[in-house]
C-alpha atoms as one frame of an Amber mdcrd trajectory, in Angstrom:
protein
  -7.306  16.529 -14.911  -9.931  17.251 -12.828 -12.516  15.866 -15.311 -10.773
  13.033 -14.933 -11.141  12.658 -11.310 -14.688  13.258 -11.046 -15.818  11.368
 -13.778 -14.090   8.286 -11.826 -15.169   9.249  -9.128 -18.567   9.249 -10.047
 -18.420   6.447 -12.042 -20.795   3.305 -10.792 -19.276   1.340 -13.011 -15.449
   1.003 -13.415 -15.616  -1.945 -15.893 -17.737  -0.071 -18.290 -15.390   3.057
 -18.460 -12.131   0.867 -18.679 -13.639  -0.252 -22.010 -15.452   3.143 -23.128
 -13.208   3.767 -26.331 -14.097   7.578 -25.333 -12.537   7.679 -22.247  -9.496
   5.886 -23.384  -9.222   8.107 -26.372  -8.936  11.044 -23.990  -6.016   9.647
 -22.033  -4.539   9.139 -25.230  -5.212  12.822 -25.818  -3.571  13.752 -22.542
  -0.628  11.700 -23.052  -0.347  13.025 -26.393  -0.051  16.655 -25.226   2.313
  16.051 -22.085   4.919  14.006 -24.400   4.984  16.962 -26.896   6.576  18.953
 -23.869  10.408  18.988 -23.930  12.223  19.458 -20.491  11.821  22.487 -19.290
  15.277  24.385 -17.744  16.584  24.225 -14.461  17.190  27.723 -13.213  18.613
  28.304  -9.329  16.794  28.841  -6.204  16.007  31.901  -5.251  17.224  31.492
  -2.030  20.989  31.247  -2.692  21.067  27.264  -2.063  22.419  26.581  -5.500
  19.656  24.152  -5.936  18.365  23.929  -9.637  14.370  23.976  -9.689  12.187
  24.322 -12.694   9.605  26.956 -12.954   5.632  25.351 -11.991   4.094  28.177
 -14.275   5.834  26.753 -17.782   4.117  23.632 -16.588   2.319  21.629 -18.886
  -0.009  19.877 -15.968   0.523  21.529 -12.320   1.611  18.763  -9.336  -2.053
  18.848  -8.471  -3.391  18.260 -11.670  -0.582  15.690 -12.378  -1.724  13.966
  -9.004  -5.497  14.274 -10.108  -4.691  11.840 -13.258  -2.853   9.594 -11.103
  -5.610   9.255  -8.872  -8.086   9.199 -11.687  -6.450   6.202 -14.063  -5.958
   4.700 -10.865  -9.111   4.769  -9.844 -10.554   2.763 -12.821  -8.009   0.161
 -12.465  -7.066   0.945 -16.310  -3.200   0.265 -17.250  -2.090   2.844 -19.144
   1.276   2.437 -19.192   2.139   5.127 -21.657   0.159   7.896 -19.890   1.801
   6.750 -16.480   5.328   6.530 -17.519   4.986  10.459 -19.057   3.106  11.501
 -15.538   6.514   9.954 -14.012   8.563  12.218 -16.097   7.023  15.737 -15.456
   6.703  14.570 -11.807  10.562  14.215 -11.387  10.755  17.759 -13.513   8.621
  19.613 -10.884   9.112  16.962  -8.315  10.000  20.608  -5.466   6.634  21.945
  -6.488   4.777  19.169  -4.849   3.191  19.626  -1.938   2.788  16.561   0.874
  -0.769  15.809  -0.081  -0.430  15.267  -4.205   2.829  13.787  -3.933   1.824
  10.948  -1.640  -1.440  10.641  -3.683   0.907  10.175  -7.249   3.169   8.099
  -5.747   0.967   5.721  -3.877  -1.229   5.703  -7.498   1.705   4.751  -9.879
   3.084   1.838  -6.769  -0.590   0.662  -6.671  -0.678   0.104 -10.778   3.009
  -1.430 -10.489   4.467   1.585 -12.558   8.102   0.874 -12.068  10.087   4.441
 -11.964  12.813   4.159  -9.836  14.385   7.338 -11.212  10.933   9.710  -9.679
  11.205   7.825  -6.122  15.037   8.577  -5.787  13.930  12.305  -7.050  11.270
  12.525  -4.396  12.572  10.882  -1.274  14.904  13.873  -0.567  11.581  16.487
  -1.003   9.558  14.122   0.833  12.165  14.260   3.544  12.707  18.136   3.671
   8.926  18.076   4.342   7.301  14.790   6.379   5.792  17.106   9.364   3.268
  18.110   7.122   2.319  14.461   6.481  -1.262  13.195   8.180  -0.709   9.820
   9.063  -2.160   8.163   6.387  -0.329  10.046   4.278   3.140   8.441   5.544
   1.464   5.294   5.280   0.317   5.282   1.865   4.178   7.253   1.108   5.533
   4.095   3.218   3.803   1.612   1.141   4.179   2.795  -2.436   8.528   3.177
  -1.458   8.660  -0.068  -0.194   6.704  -1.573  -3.218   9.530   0.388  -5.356
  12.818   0.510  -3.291  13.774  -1.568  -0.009  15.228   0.493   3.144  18.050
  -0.427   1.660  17.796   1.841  -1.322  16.719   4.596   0.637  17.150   4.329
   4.392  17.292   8.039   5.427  13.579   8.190   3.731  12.236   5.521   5.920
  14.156   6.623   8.958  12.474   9.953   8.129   8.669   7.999   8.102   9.440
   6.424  11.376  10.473   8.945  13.490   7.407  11.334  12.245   5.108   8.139
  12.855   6.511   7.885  16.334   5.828  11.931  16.770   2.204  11.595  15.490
   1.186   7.752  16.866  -1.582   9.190  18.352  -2.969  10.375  15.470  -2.928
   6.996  13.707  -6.343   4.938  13.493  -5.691   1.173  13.306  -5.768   0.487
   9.391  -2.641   3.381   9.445  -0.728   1.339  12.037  -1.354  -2.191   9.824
  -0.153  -0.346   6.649   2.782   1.063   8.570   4.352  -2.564   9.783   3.072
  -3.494   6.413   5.232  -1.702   4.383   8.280  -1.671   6.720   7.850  -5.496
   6.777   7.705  -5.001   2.679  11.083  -2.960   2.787  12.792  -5.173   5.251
  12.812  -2.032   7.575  13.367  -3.427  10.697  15.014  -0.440  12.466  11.914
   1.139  14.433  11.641  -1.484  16.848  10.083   0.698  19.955   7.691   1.762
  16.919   6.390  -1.422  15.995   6.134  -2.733  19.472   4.063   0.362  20.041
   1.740  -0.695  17.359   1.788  -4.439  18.029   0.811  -3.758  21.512  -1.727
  -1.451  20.745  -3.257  -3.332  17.589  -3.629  -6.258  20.537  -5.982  -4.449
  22.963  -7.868  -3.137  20.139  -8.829  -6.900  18.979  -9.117  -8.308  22.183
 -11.749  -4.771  22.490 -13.297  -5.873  19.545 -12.186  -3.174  17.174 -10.566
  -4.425  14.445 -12.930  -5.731  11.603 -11.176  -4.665   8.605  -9.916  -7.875
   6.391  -7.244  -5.936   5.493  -5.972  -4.760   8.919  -5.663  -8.563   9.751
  -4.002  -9.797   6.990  -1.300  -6.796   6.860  -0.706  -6.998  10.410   0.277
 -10.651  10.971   2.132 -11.217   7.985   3.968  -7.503   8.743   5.028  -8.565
  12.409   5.656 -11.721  11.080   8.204 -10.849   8.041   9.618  -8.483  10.313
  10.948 -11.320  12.915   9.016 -10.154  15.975   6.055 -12.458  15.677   7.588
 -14.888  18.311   7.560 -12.358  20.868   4.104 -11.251  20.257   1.950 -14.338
  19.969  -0.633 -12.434  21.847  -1.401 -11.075  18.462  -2.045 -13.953  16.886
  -4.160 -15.727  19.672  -5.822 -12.873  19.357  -6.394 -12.549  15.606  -7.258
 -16.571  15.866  -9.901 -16.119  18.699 -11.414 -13.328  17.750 -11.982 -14.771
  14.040 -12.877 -18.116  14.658 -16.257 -16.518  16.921 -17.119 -14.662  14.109
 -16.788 -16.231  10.842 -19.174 -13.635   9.439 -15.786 -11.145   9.067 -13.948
 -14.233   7.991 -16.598 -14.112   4.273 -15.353 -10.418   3.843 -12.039 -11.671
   3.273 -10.361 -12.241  -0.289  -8.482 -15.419  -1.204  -5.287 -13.503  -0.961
  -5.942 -12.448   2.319  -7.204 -15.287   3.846  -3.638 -16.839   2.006  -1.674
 -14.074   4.126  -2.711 -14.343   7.417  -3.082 -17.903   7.302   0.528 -17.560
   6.228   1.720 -15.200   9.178   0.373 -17.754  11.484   2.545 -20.635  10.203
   5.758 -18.199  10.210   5.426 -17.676  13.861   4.514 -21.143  14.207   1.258
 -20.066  16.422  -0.248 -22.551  18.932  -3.636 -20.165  18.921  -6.537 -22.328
  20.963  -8.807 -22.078  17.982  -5.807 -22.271  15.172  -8.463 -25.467  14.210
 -11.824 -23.861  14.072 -10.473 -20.947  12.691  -9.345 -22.814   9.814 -11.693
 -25.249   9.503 -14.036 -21.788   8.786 -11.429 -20.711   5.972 -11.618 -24.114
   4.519 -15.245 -23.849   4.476 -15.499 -20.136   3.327 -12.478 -21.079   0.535
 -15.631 -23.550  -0.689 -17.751 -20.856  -1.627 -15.173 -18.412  -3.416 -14.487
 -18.537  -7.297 -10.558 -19.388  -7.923  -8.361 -19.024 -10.787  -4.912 -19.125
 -11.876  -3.712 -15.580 -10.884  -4.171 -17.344  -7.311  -1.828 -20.119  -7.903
   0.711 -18.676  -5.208  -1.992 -17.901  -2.810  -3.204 -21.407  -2.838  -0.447
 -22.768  -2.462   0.366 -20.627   0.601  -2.754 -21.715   2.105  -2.072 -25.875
   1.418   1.315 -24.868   3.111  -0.249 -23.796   5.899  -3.127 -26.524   5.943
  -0.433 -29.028   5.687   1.608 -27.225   8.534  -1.416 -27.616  10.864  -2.209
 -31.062   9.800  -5.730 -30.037   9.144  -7.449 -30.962   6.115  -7.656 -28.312
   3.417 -10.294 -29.784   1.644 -10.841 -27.885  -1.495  -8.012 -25.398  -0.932
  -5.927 -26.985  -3.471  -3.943 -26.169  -6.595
């Protein structure tokens, strides 16, 4: 496994390895040897709680190692499905051995290549709970985002409950791409329960515009379309005269943004129905920089977000069409 990982890691080219018939041959390899592994024996804990665990050291792959090829495949962008859905399995079998920093690193891996194992988040959430001090911040995040992408709050409200009130404890600690992925994924769950949290962020992500701090494509798009899904945009539209003024006077950070996120926040600002000063120039720059980009049809929804949003404005879109 961690072969795996570095030679992703120090891959230069990830194209090149998700065709090298070597490299796939290996994973085959891998998945070869974990689904010759039968399910190993519960036996109870050791400290009387009548809680069945499995043994780590009959282990075919340890959590870290099971993590590392998560991270690895993942890495590469390459979609093995079979390998993934037996790394789900021996995760939920040793899912107590994990420790905060592999299993947020598997799970936000298999969310990110749309592995859909319901059965290992409902196995984890309880373990993740029993445990989310010793989550960093980004750590909750990337835990926040890969639940939501599988189960709404709905599905497991204690476990976001439990993200929410360690966020709160450790805001501080939180750098402003955490606090985007954070309303991001609540807004993606439908978790709409921390309000004095997202306030908190909202408030915060504000000043650090308005300071000139946010740059990140990413952090833009998440945030307005999170405080937006969530229902609180109306009450902050400081946010998104902020996002709009500080992005229309520099159109250089608007060319760093993809199709689909130029589609979100373009979006966002719609939903909250945003009378930003320079709602116009700002989107006369995404019609512009939409010009230069390649399209195809895997952006059909994004495009038609942005004509939506065009159309709400009643500016012309230009080439942003279907």
């Amino acid at each position: 496994s961690l072969a795996l990982a570095d030679q992703s890691q120090a891959s230069k080219n990830k194209a090149f390895l998700r065709k090298d018939n070597r490299y796939i041959g290996f994973l085959d390899e891998v998945a070869n040897v974990m689904s010759y592994v039968d399910e190993p024996i519960a036996i109870e804990a050791a400290n009387g709680s009548g809680k069945l665990i499995r043994d780590v050291k009959s282990a075919c792959f340890t959590p870290k190692e099971l993590a590392n090829i998560v991270w690895a495949v993942t890495h590469i962008g390459l979609p093995h499905r079979r390998l993934y859905k037996l790394v789900a399995r021996h995760m939920i079998w040793y899912i107590d051995h994990f420790d905060s920093v592999n299993l947020s690193l598997a799970l936000w891996g298999l969310a990110k290549m749309d592995v859909c194992s319901p059965e290992l988040f409902h196995a984890a959430a309880p373990v993740i709970i029993d445990m989310i001090e010793t989550f960093e911040p980004h750590r909750l995040c990337n835990t926040a985002w890969a639940f939501s992408k599988t189960l709404n709050a709905q599905d497991n409200e204690k476990l976001f409950s439990a993200i929410a009130s360690a966020s709160m404890r450790k805001i501080d600690k939180f750098n402003l791409s955490n606090e985007s992925m954070l309303v991001y994924s609540f807004a993606l769950a439908q978790y709409k329960e921390p309000v004095e949290l997202i306030g908190m962020i909202l408030k915060q992500q504000i000043r650090a515009i308005k300071r000139g701090e946010v740059n990140d494509p990413r952090s833009f798009a998440n945030m307005a379309w999170g405080a937006a899904e969530l229902g609180v945009g109306a009450k902050y539209q400081d946010l998104y005269t902020a996002i709009a003024d500080y992005l229309a006077r520099r159109p250089r950070i608007l060319n760093d943004f993809g199709i689909n996120q130029l589609a979100t926040l373009c979006l966002a600002l719609m939903m909250v129905e945003s009378k930003a000063p320079q709602i116009r120039v700002l989107f006369d720059h995404v019609r512009d920089i939409c010009a230069t980009k390649q399209m195809d049809s895997t952006m059909r929804t994004d495009l038609m977000n942005l004509q939506a949003a065009f159309n709400y404005y009643r500016i012309d879109s230009g080439c942003v069409r279907e």
